[in-house]
Amino acid sequence: MPKITSTIILVFIFAFTSPRLFGQNNVNPSNTKETSKEWSPLLDETLSQWEVWTGVPEPSVKNLPPNYKKKGQGKNKTPIGLGDPMGIFKVTKEENGELVLNISGEIYAGLTSKKEFSNYHLTLLFKWGEKKYKPRLNRKRDNGLIYHCHGEHGAFWNVWKSCLEYQIQEGDFGDLYTLAGTTATIPVDDEGKWKPDSEKLKKTGRIIRRVDAESPYGEWTRVDLYVVGDSAVHVTNGEVVMAITNAKTKDGNKLDAGEIQLQSEAAECYMKDINIRPISEFPNWIKKETGFQ
């Protein structure tokens, strides 16, 4: 009997002192949006805060716009361009009234915010659909939250702008990709994974997340992006998986603001609860995880 009582007491103490479980000490619980009166929704039924850039369709894609003419080879292929004639991005409403962004994935495309943002916390819920398309039929489902987007549409693969990417791919939520010449400074281990206290640095290409924290297939994953100045932090289901500093454009200029793009990349998927709020510094729990001061 005494052993059982001791066990119960220990469990009780852990439960009520664990910040991860109860959101104490300014820690964001897994898959739960932080409470704030400053959230601004980015999703409405008409996608009024966004514009679409549609990339180059695969040869297998049917029912293309009648005015679209396939031209060029390789990187010189012509994108469909501004607009969404293929209906890649659509908003539906669930029975409870919640809006859901449906992304077909049939063609590479970007849903781009009309506004630029700096010093913010962006949050959304993400879930995979079933359909996959060429050229990724036999590869992992792929998508991305792209930030600090700037310049012309199509700078990368005739689709996305020059930017930084919070990778959303099966098994790889939270990796960083630098696209179209951008750079950042990330401490990494010998395997190229983010390691906050490492002296080894990487600045371009793919940088691997520290841990895997995404939800199983078919479930929603909470994606959070924190941006302060030219630093950013990727959070997956409440776990800090990546932190970067010293973001720069391809010309070496400080990169601390830009548009947001949501990708369509050959996999059906869904996003909802897309909100943004201003911040002036990283939360204390993130500072502790990243070593940011």
PDB file of C-alpha atoms in Angstrom:
ATOM      1  CA  MET A   1       0.000   0.000   0.000  1.00  0.00           C
ATOM      2  CA  PRO A   2       2.759   2.571   0.784  1.00  0.00           C
ATOM      3  CA  LYS A   3       4.400   1.899  -2.617  1.00  0.00           C
ATOM      4  CA  ILE A   4       1.115   2.540  -4.432  1.00  0.00           C
ATOM      5  CA  THR A   5       0.570   5.756  -2.480  1.00  0.00           C
ATOM      6  CA  SER A   6       4.071   6.991  -3.303  1.00  0.00           C
ATOM      7  CA  THR A   7       3.551   6.273  -6.984  1.00  0.00           C
ATOM      8  CA  ILE A   8       0.278   8.179  -7.031  1.00  0.00           C
ATOM      9  CA  ILE A   9       1.891  11.144  -5.303  1.00  0.00           C
ATOM     10  CA  LEU A  10       4.766  11.220  -7.798  1.00  0.00           C
ATOM     11  CA  VAL A  11       2.377  11.101 -10.754  1.00  0.00           C
ATOM     12  CA  PHE A  12       0.295  13.874  -9.191  1.00  0.00           C
ATOM     13  CA  ILE A  13       3.346  16.066  -8.668  1.00  0.00           C
ATOM     14  CA  PHE A  14       4.577  15.525 -12.232  1.00  0.00           C
ATOM     15  CA  ALA A  15       1.187  16.276 -13.749  1.00  0.00           C
ATOM     16  CA  PHE A  16       0.764  19.564 -11.991  1.00  0.00           C
ATOM     17  CA  THR A  17       4.339  20.742 -12.428  1.00  0.00           C
ATOM     18  CA  SER A  18       4.809  19.761 -16.080  1.00  0.00           C
ATOM     19  CA  PRO A  19       4.620  22.927 -18.215  1.00  0.00           C
ATOM     20  CA  ARG A  20       4.345  20.862 -21.400  1.00  0.00           C
ATOM     21  CA  LEU A  21       1.075  19.358 -20.195  1.00  0.00           C
ATOM     22  CA  PHE A  22      -0.610  22.426 -18.822  1.00  0.00           C
ATOM     23  CA  GLY A  23       0.901  25.351 -20.726  1.00  0.00           C
ATOM     24  CA  GLN A  24       2.500  26.918 -17.678  1.00  0.00           C
ATOM     25  CA  ASN A  25       5.679  28.993 -17.747  1.00  0.00           C
ATOM     26  CA  ASN A  26       4.774  30.368 -21.174  1.00  0.00           C
ATOM     27  CA  VAL A  27       5.149  26.985 -22.896  1.00  0.00           C
ATOM     28  CA  ASN A  28       2.885  26.150 -25.822  1.00  0.00           C
ATOM     29  CA  PRO A  29       1.155  22.760 -25.320  1.00  0.00           C
ATOM     30  CA  SER A  30       1.337  20.331 -28.233  1.00  0.00           C
ATOM     31  CA  ASN A  31      -1.151  21.000 -31.046  1.00  0.00           C
ATOM     32  CA  THR A  32      -2.835  23.851 -29.152  1.00  0.00           C
ATOM     33  CA  LYS A  33      -2.944  27.443 -30.328  1.00  0.00           C
ATOM     34  CA  GLU A  34      -1.620  29.914 -27.780  1.00  0.00           C
ATOM     35  CA  THR A  35      -4.262  32.143 -26.247  1.00  0.00           C
ATOM     36  CA  SER A  36      -4.036  35.735 -27.447  1.00  0.00           C
ATOM     37  CA  LYS A  37      -6.397  38.620 -28.193  1.00  0.00           C
ATOM     38  CA  GLU A  38      -4.082  39.779 -30.990  1.00  0.00           C
ATOM     39  CA  TRP A  39      -4.687  36.940 -33.452  1.00  0.00           C
ATOM     40  CA  SER A  40      -5.776  38.028 -36.926  1.00  0.00           C
ATOM     41  CA  PRO A  41      -7.318  35.347 -39.172  1.00  0.00           C
ATOM     42  CA  LEU A  42      -5.716  34.967 -42.597  1.00  0.00           C
ATOM     43  CA  LEU A  43      -8.390  32.678 -44.013  1.00  0.00           C
ATOM     44  CA  ASP A  44     -11.806  33.694 -45.343  1.00  0.00           C
ATOM     45  CA  GLU A  45     -14.200  32.113 -47.828  1.00  0.00           C
ATOM     46  CA  THR A  46     -12.915  34.152 -50.787  1.00  0.00           C
ATOM     47  CA  LEU A  47      -9.184  34.141 -49.945  1.00  0.00           C
ATOM     48  CA  SER A  48      -9.361  37.930 -50.064  1.00  0.00           C
ATOM     49  CA  GLN A  49      -5.957  38.342 -48.387  1.00  0.00           C
ATOM     50  CA  TRP A  50      -4.147  36.159 -50.914  1.00  0.00           C
ATOM     51  CA  GLU A  51      -3.240  35.805 -54.575  1.00  0.00           C
ATOM     52  CA  VAL A  52      -2.288  32.673 -56.502  1.00  0.00           C
ATOM     53  CA  TRP A  53       0.658  32.044 -58.780  1.00  0.00           C
ATOM     54  CA  THR A  54       0.310  28.801 -60.749  1.00  0.00           C
ATOM     55  CA  GLY A  55       3.463  27.123 -61.974  1.00  0.00           C
ATOM     56  CA  VAL A  56       4.280  24.791 -64.852  1.00  0.00           C
ATOM     57  CA  PRO A  57       1.798  21.909 -65.284  1.00  0.00           C
ATOM     58  CA  GLU A  58       3.016  18.362 -65.822  1.00  0.00           C
ATOM     59  CA  PRO A  59       2.322  16.912 -69.298  1.00  0.00           C
ATOM     60  CA  SER A  60      -0.250  14.600 -67.695  1.00  0.00           C
ATOM     61  CA  VAL A  61      -2.431  17.484 -66.460  1.00  0.00           C
ATOM     62  CA  LYS A  62      -5.689  17.816 -68.385  1.00  0.00           C
ATOM     63  CA  ASN A  63      -8.183  20.653 -68.885  1.00  0.00           C
ATOM     64  CA  LEU A  64      -5.596  23.404 -68.928  1.00  0.00           C
ATOM     65  CA  PRO A  65      -6.743  26.995 -69.506  1.00  0.00           C
ATOM     66  CA  PRO A  66      -7.464  27.501 -73.233  1.00  0.00           C
ATOM     67  CA  ASN A  67      -5.127  30.501 -73.418  1.00  0.00           C
ATOM     68  CA  TYR A  68      -2.172  28.635 -71.896  1.00  0.00           C
ATOM     69  CA  LYS A  69       0.548  27.761 -74.382  1.00  0.00           C
ATOM     70  CA  LYS A  70       3.228  25.283 -73.385  1.00  0.00           C
ATOM     71  CA  LYS A  71       6.604  26.771 -74.232  1.00  0.00           C
ATOM     72  CA  GLY A  72      10.252  26.141 -73.449  1.00  0.00           C
ATOM     73  CA  GLN A  73      12.216  23.258 -72.024  1.00  0.00           C
ATOM     74  CA  GLY A  74      13.453  22.485 -68.512  1.00  0.00           C
ATOM     75  CA  LYS A  75      13.737  25.587 -66.360  1.00  0.00           C
ATOM     76  CA  ASN A  76      12.488  27.729 -69.245  1.00  0.00           C
ATOM     77  CA  LYS A  77       9.024  26.173 -69.308  1.00  0.00           C
ATOM     78  CA  THR A  78       6.222  28.709 -69.092  1.00  0.00           C
ATOM     79  CA  PRO A  79       4.143  28.841 -65.892  1.00  0.00           C
ATOM     80  CA  ILE A  80       0.399  29.424 -66.038  1.00  0.00           C
ATOM     81  CA  GLY A  81       1.039  32.563 -63.998  1.00  0.00           C
ATOM     82  CA  LEU A  82      -1.044  34.834 -61.811  1.00  0.00           C
ATOM     83  CA  GLY A  83      -4.455  33.411 -60.997  1.00  0.00           C
ATOM     84  CA  ASP A  84      -5.953  30.036 -60.153  1.00  0.00           C
ATOM     85  CA  PRO A  85      -7.797  28.778 -63.252  1.00  0.00           C
ATOM     86  CA  MET A  86      -7.274  25.160 -62.144  1.00  0.00           C
ATOM     87  CA  GLY A  87      -8.924  25.660 -58.741  1.00  0.00           C
ATOM     88  CA  ILE A  88      -5.889  24.518 -56.794  1.00  0.00           C
ATOM     89  CA  PHE A  89      -6.781  26.490 -53.661  1.00  0.00           C
ATOM     90  CA  LYS A  90     -10.374  26.345 -52.400  1.00  0.00           C
ATOM     91  CA  VAL A  91     -12.018  27.113 -49.080  1.00  0.00           C
ATOM     92  CA  THR A  92     -14.763  24.913 -47.653  1.00  0.00           C
ATOM     93  CA  LYS A  93     -16.740  25.215 -44.438  1.00  0.00           C
ATOM     94  CA  GLU A  94     -17.126  22.388 -41.954  1.00  0.00           C
ATOM     95  CA  GLU A  95     -20.391  21.685 -40.131  1.00  0.00           C
ATOM     96  CA  ASN A  96     -19.147  23.627 -37.122  1.00  0.00           C
ATOM     97  CA  GLY A  97     -18.508  26.665 -39.340  1.00  0.00           C
ATOM     98  CA  GLU A  98     -14.738  26.284 -39.370  1.00  0.00           C
ATOM     99  CA  LEU A  99     -13.053  27.244 -42.643  1.00  0.00           C
ATOM    100  CA  VAL A 100     -10.647  24.781 -44.263  1.00  0.00           C
ATOM    101  CA  LEU A 101      -8.202  25.541 -47.068  1.00  0.00           C
ATOM    102  CA  ASN A 102      -8.229  22.667 -49.567  1.00  0.00           C
ATOM    103  CA  ILE A 103      -5.042  22.382 -51.644  1.00  0.00           C
ATOM    104  CA  SER A 104      -5.360  20.010 -54.587  1.00  0.00           C
ATOM    105  CA  GLY A 105      -1.617  19.662 -55.219  1.00  0.00           C
ATOM    106  CA  GLU A 106      -2.236  18.896 -58.895  1.00  0.00           C
ATOM    107  CA  ILE A 107       0.127  21.643 -60.078  1.00  0.00           C
ATOM    108  CA  TYR A 108       3.008  23.344 -58.291  1.00  0.00           C
ATOM    109  CA  ALA A 109       1.652  26.695 -57.129  1.00  0.00           C
ATOM    110  CA  GLY A 110       1.848  29.272 -54.374  1.00  0.00           C
ATOM    111  CA  LEU A 111      -0.862  31.020 -52.389  1.00  0.00           C
ATOM    112  CA  THR A 112       0.806  34.350 -51.627  1.00  0.00           C
ATOM    113  CA  SER A 113      -0.223  36.890 -48.996  1.00  0.00           C
ATOM    114  CA  LYS A 114      -0.954  40.329 -50.414  1.00  0.00           C
ATOM    115  CA  LYS A 115       0.744  41.905 -47.393  1.00  0.00           C
ATOM    116  CA  GLU A 116       4.314  41.704 -46.188  1.00  0.00           C
ATOM    117  CA  PHE A 117       4.874  40.702 -42.570  1.00  0.00           C
ATOM    118  CA  SER A 118       7.669  41.154 -40.036  1.00  0.00           C
ATOM    119  CA  ASN A 119       7.977  40.365 -36.324  1.00  0.00           C
ATOM    120  CA  TYR A 120       5.141  37.881 -36.080  1.00  0.00           C
ATOM    121  CA  HIS A 121       3.899  34.530 -34.870  1.00  0.00           C
ATOM    122  CA  LEU A 122       2.024  32.526 -37.504  1.00  0.00           C
ATOM    123  CA  THR A 123       0.082  29.406 -36.598  1.00  0.00           C
ATOM    124  CA  LEU A 124      -1.934  26.861 -38.588  1.00  0.00           C
ATOM    125  CA  LEU A 125      -3.150  23.284 -38.535  1.00  0.00           C
ATOM    126  CA  PHE A 126      -2.081  20.977 -41.365  1.00  0.00           C
ATOM    127  CA  LYS A 127      -3.297  17.557 -42.544  1.00  0.00           C
ATOM    128  CA  TRP A 128      -2.489  15.391 -45.569  1.00  0.00           C
ATOM    129  CA  GLY A 129      -5.102  14.277 -48.077  1.00  0.00           C
ATOM    130  CA  GLU A 130      -4.947  11.089 -50.133  1.00  0.00           C
ATOM    131  CA  LYS A 131      -4.132  12.125 -53.709  1.00  0.00           C
ATOM    132  CA  LYS A 132      -0.609  12.410 -55.097  1.00  0.00           C
ATOM    133  CA  TYR A 133       0.470  13.687 -58.503  1.00  0.00           C
ATOM    134  CA  LYS A 134       3.413  13.630 -60.856  1.00  0.00           C
ATOM    135  CA  PRO A 135       6.294  14.254 -60.508  1.00  0.00           C
ATOM    136  CA  ARG A 136       6.019  12.960 -56.908  1.00  0.00           C
ATOM    137  CA  LEU A 137       3.776   9.902 -57.259  1.00  0.00           C
ATOM    138  CA  ASN A 138       6.370   7.626 -55.669  1.00  0.00           C
ATOM    139  CA  ARG A 139       7.862  10.124 -53.256  1.00  0.00           C
ATOM    140  CA  LYS A 140       6.940  11.556 -49.874  1.00  0.00           C
ATOM    141  CA  ARG A 141       3.983  13.912 -49.720  1.00  0.00           C
ATOM    142  CA  ASP A 142       5.377  17.432 -49.806  1.00  0.00           C
ATOM    143  CA  ASN A 143       4.285  20.978 -49.043  1.00  0.00           C
ATOM    144  CA  GLY A 144       5.719  24.018 -47.317  1.00  0.00           C
ATOM    145  CA  LEU A 145       5.154  27.215 -45.386  1.00  0.00           C
ATOM    146  CA  ILE A 146       7.310  29.799 -47.147  1.00  0.00           C
ATOM    147  CA  TYR A 147       8.205  33.080 -45.472  1.00  0.00           C
ATOM    148  CA  HIS A 148      10.136  36.295 -46.108  1.00  0.00           C
ATOM    149  CA  CYS A 149       9.045  35.972 -49.757  1.00  0.00           C
ATOM    150  CA  HIS A 150      10.220  38.851 -51.923  1.00  0.00           C
ATOM    151  CA  GLY A 151      10.825  39.832 -55.519  1.00  0.00           C
ATOM    152  CA  GLU A 152       9.150  38.321 -58.551  1.00  0.00           C
ATOM    153  CA  HIS A 153       6.945  35.257 -58.693  1.00  0.00           C
ATOM    154  CA  GLY A 154       8.674  32.223 -60.149  1.00  0.00           C
ATOM    155  CA  ALA A 155      12.201  32.910 -58.880  1.00  0.00           C
ATOM    156  CA  PHE A 156      12.447  29.260 -57.802  1.00  0.00           C
ATOM    157  CA  TRP A 157      11.337  26.551 -60.268  1.00  0.00           C
ATOM    158  CA  ASN A 158       9.110  29.103 -62.042  1.00  0.00           C
ATOM    159  CA  VAL A 159       6.752  28.900 -59.079  1.00  0.00           C
ATOM    160  CA  TRP A 160       7.844  30.358 -55.761  1.00  0.00           C
ATOM    161  CA  LYS A 161       9.512  33.609 -54.809  1.00  0.00           C
ATOM    162  CA  SER A 162      12.937  33.992 -53.270  1.00  0.00           C
ATOM    163  CA  CYS A 163      12.328  33.003 -49.650  1.00  0.00           C
ATOM    164  CA  LEU A 164      12.962  30.741 -46.682  1.00  0.00           C
ATOM    165  CA  GLU A 165      10.935  27.561 -46.240  1.00  0.00           C
ATOM    166  CA  TYR A 166       9.501  25.785 -43.234  1.00  0.00           C
ATOM    167  CA  GLN A 167       9.431  22.356 -44.868  1.00  0.00           C
ATOM    168  CA  ILE A 168       6.200  20.384 -44.540  1.00  0.00           C
ATOM    169  CA  GLN A 169       6.951  16.905 -45.837  1.00  0.00           C
ATOM    170  CA  GLU A 170       6.120  13.455 -44.531  1.00  0.00           C
ATOM    171  CA  GLY A 171       8.712  12.708 -41.879  1.00  0.00           C
ATOM    172  CA  ASP A 172      10.423  16.076 -42.305  1.00  0.00           C
ATOM    173  CA  PHE A 173       8.226  18.759 -40.706  1.00  0.00           C
ATOM    174  CA  GLY A 174      10.329  21.771 -39.779  1.00  0.00           C
ATOM    175  CA  ASP A 175      13.403  21.404 -41.982  1.00  0.00           C
ATOM    176  CA  LEU A 176      14.724  24.678 -43.392  1.00  0.00           C
ATOM    177  CA  TYR A 177      15.278  25.251 -47.098  1.00  0.00           C
ATOM    178  CA  THR A 178      16.857  28.408 -48.490  1.00  0.00           C
ATOM    179  CA  LEU A 179      15.308  29.094 -51.906  1.00  0.00           C
ATOM    180  CA  ALA A 180      16.478  31.247 -54.819  1.00  0.00           C
ATOM    181  CA  GLY A 181      19.651  32.581 -53.234  1.00  0.00           C
ATOM    182  CA  THR A 182      18.593  33.317 -49.665  1.00  0.00           C
ATOM    183  CA  THR A 183      20.897  32.403 -46.785  1.00  0.00           C
ATOM    184  CA  ALA A 184      20.746  32.116 -43.013  1.00  0.00           C
ATOM    185  CA  THR A 185      23.018  31.001 -40.196  1.00  0.00           C
ATOM    186  CA  ILE A 186      22.206  27.724 -38.460  1.00  0.00           C
ATOM    187  CA  PRO A 187      24.392  25.780 -35.994  1.00  0.00           C
ATOM    188  CA  VAL A 188      24.416  22.095 -36.987  1.00  0.00           C
ATOM    189  CA  ASP A 189      25.880  18.772 -35.935  1.00  0.00           C
ATOM    190  CA  ASP A 190      27.953  16.535 -38.194  1.00  0.00           C
ATOM    191  CA  GLU A 191      24.778  15.142 -39.806  1.00  0.00           C
ATOM    192  CA  GLY A 192      23.478  18.592 -40.743  1.00  0.00           C
ATOM    193  CA  LYS A 193      20.838  18.694 -38.010  1.00  0.00           C
ATOM    194  CA  TRP A 194      20.121  21.886 -36.107  1.00  0.00           C
ATOM    195  CA  LYS A 195      22.049  21.861 -32.844  1.00  0.00           C
ATOM    196  CA  PRO A 196      21.772  25.108 -30.846  1.00  0.00           C
ATOM    197  CA  ASP A 197      25.128  24.858 -29.069  1.00  0.00           C
ATOM    198  CA  SER A 198      27.216  23.737 -32.058  1.00  0.00           C
ATOM    199  CA  GLU A 199      30.069  25.840 -33.413  1.00  0.00           C
ATOM    200  CA  LYS A 200      29.654  24.304 -36.868  1.00  0.00           C
ATOM    201  CA  LEU A 201      27.500  26.512 -39.091  1.00  0.00           C
ATOM    202  CA  LYS A 202      25.526  25.972 -42.278  1.00  0.00           C
ATOM    203  CA  LYS A 203      24.023  28.766 -44.372  1.00  0.00           C
ATOM    204  CA  THR A 204      22.357  27.358 -47.501  1.00  0.00           C
ATOM    205  CA  GLY A 205      20.407  24.409 -48.839  1.00  0.00           C
ATOM    206  CA  ARG A 206      18.605  22.003 -46.551  1.00  0.00           C
ATOM    207  CA  ILE A 207      19.101  22.076 -42.797  1.00  0.00           C
ATOM    208  CA  ILE A 208      17.525  19.160 -40.951  1.00  0.00           C
ATOM    209  CA  ARG A 209      15.158  19.617 -38.010  1.00  0.00           C
ATOM    210  CA  ARG A 210      16.369  18.589 -34.563  1.00  0.00           C
ATOM    211  CA  VAL A 211      13.510  16.156 -33.805  1.00  0.00           C
ATOM    212  CA  ASP A 212      10.461  14.629 -35.479  1.00  0.00           C
ATOM    213  CA  ALA A 213       7.267  15.982 -33.917  1.00  0.00           C
ATOM    214  CA  GLU A 214       4.534  15.764 -36.569  1.00  0.00           C
ATOM    215  CA  SER A 215       1.268  13.910 -36.020  1.00  0.00           C
ATOM    216  CA  PRO A 216       0.535  10.538 -37.660  1.00  0.00           C
ATOM    217  CA  TYR A 217      -0.926  10.513 -41.179  1.00  0.00           C
ATOM    218  CA  GLY A 218      -4.595  11.513 -41.118  1.00  0.00           C
ATOM    219  CA  GLU A 219      -4.268  13.724 -38.036  1.00  0.00           C
ATOM    220  CA  TRP A 220      -3.774  17.475 -37.749  1.00  0.00           C
ATOM    221  CA  THR A 221      -0.310  18.861 -37.029  1.00  0.00           C
ATOM    222  CA  ARG A 222       0.135  22.283 -35.427  1.00  0.00           C
ATOM    223  CA  VAL A 223       2.676  24.379 -37.339  1.00  0.00           C
ATOM    224  CA  ASP A 224       4.022  27.538 -35.686  1.00  0.00           C
ATOM    225  CA  LEU A 225       6.469  30.025 -37.154  1.00  0.00           C
ATOM    226  CA  TYR A 226       8.015  32.733 -34.960  1.00  0.00           C
ATOM    227  CA  VAL A 227       9.861  35.601 -36.642  1.00  0.00           C
ATOM    228  CA  VAL A 228      11.751  38.417 -34.899  1.00  0.00           C
ATOM    229  CA  GLY A 229      14.000  40.562 -37.073  1.00  0.00           C
ATOM    230  CA  ASP A 230      16.202  38.342 -39.234  1.00  0.00           C
ATOM    231  CA  SER A 231      15.784  35.361 -36.896  1.00  0.00           C
ATOM    232  CA  ALA A 232      13.088  32.689 -37.071  1.00  0.00           C
ATOM    233  CA  VAL A 233      12.007  29.596 -35.152  1.00  0.00           C
ATOM    234  CA  HIS A 234      10.109  26.569 -36.510  1.00  0.00           C
ATOM    235  CA  VAL A 235       7.824  24.795 -34.042  1.00  0.00           C
ATOM    236  CA  THR A 236       5.970  21.532 -34.745  1.00  0.00           C
ATOM    237  CA  ASN A 237       3.257  20.390 -32.328  1.00  0.00           C
ATOM    238  CA  GLY A 238       4.772  22.555 -29.610  1.00  0.00           C
ATOM    239  CA  GLU A 239       8.343  21.311 -30.140  1.00  0.00           C
ATOM    240  CA  VAL A 240      11.097  23.676 -31.266  1.00  0.00           C
ATOM    241  CA  VAL A 241      12.665  21.890 -34.234  1.00  0.00           C
ATOM    242  CA  MET A 242      14.684  24.645 -35.972  1.00  0.00           C
ATOM    243  CA  ALA A 243      16.060  28.113 -35.281  1.00  0.00           C
ATOM    244  CA  ILE A 244      17.867  30.444 -37.660  1.00  0.00           C
ATOM    245  CA  THR A 245      19.585  33.813 -37.468  1.00  0.00           C
ATOM    246  CA  ASN A 246      21.119  36.316 -39.853  1.00  0.00           C
ATOM    247  CA  ALA A 247      18.712  35.720 -42.758  1.00  0.00           C
ATOM    248  CA  LYS A 248      19.810  37.455 -45.962  1.00  0.00           C
ATOM    249  CA  THR A 249      18.647  37.970 -49.530  1.00  0.00           C
ATOM    250  CA  LYS A 250      20.701  36.680 -52.455  1.00  0.00           C
ATOM    251  CA  ASP A 251      22.284  40.158 -52.607  1.00  0.00           C
ATOM    252  CA  GLY A 252      23.408  39.939 -48.991  1.00  0.00           C
ATOM    253  CA  ASN A 253      20.828  42.350 -47.624  1.00  0.00           C
ATOM    254  CA  LYS A 254      19.151  41.765 -44.277  1.00  0.00           C
ATOM    255  CA  LEU A 255      16.015  39.641 -44.703  1.00  0.00           C
ATOM    256  CA  ASP A 256      13.568  40.439 -41.930  1.00  0.00           C
ATOM    257  CA  ALA A 257      10.218  40.823 -43.717  1.00  0.00           C
ATOM    258  CA  GLY A 258       8.254  39.534 -46.653  1.00  0.00           C
ATOM    259  CA  GLU A 259       5.141  37.848 -47.893  1.00  0.00           C
ATOM    260  CA  ILE A 260       3.946  34.411 -46.831  1.00  0.00           C
ATOM    261  CA  GLN A 261       3.350  31.623 -49.352  1.00  0.00           C
ATOM    262  CA  LEU A 262       1.527  28.326 -48.884  1.00  0.00           C
ATOM    263  CA  GLN A 263       2.598  25.686 -51.359  1.00  0.00           C
ATOM    264  CA  SER A 264       0.856  23.272 -53.674  1.00  0.00           C
ATOM    265  CA  GLU A 265       3.428  20.573 -54.407  1.00  0.00           C
ATOM    266  CA  ALA A 266       1.944  17.394 -55.906  1.00  0.00           C
ATOM    267  CA  ALA A 267       0.101  16.258 -52.766  1.00  0.00           C
ATOM    268  CA  GLU A 268      -3.458  16.899 -51.644  1.00  0.00           C
ATOM    269  CA  CYS A 269      -3.601  18.563 -48.232  1.00  0.00           C
ATOM    270  CA  TYR A 270      -5.639  20.752 -45.912  1.00  0.00           C
ATOM    271  CA  MET A 271      -4.924  23.752 -43.699  1.00  0.00           C
ATOM    272  CA  LYS A 272      -7.112  25.517 -41.165  1.00  0.00           C
ATOM    273  CA  ASP A 273      -6.948  27.835 -38.158  1.00  0.00           C
ATOM    274  CA  ILE A 274      -4.493  30.059 -40.041  1.00  0.00           C
ATOM    275  CA  ASN A 275      -3.773  33.069 -37.841  1.00  0.00           C
ATOM    276  CA  ILE A 276      -1.059  35.652 -37.320  1.00  0.00           C
ATOM    277  CA  ARG A 277      -0.200  38.075 -34.512  1.00  0.00           C
ATOM    278  CA  PRO A 278       2.545  40.648 -33.921  1.00  0.00           C
ATOM    279  CA  ILE A 279       5.401  39.915 -31.513  1.00  0.00           C
ATOM    280  CA  SER A 280       8.407  41.987 -30.487  1.00  0.00           C
ATOM    281  CA  GLU A 281      10.515  39.183 -29.012  1.00  0.00           C
ATOM    282  CA  PHE A 282      10.571  35.415 -28.793  1.00  0.00           C
ATOM    283  CA  PRO A 283       8.696  33.823 -25.868  1.00  0.00           C
ATOM    284  CA  ASN A 284      10.860  32.816 -22.911  1.00  0.00           C
ATOM    285  CA  TRP A 285      10.385  29.100 -23.531  1.00  0.00           C
ATOM    286  CA  ILE A 286      11.708  29.514 -27.080  1.00  0.00           C
ATOM    287  CA  LYS A 287      14.674  31.553 -25.860  1.00  0.00           C
ATOM    288  CA  LYS A 288      15.490  28.711 -23.490  1.00  0.00           C
ATOM    289  CA  GLU A 289      15.237  26.064 -26.235  1.00  0.00           C
ATOM    290  CA  THR A 290      17.255  28.010 -28.813  1.00  0.00           C
ATOM    291  CA  GLY A 291      19.759  29.930 -26.726  1.00  0.00           C
ATOM    292  CA  PHE A 292      18.438  33.217 -28.134  1.00  0.00           C
ATOM    293  CA  GLN A 293      18.792  36.164 -25.763  1.00  0.00           C
TER     294      GLN A 293
END
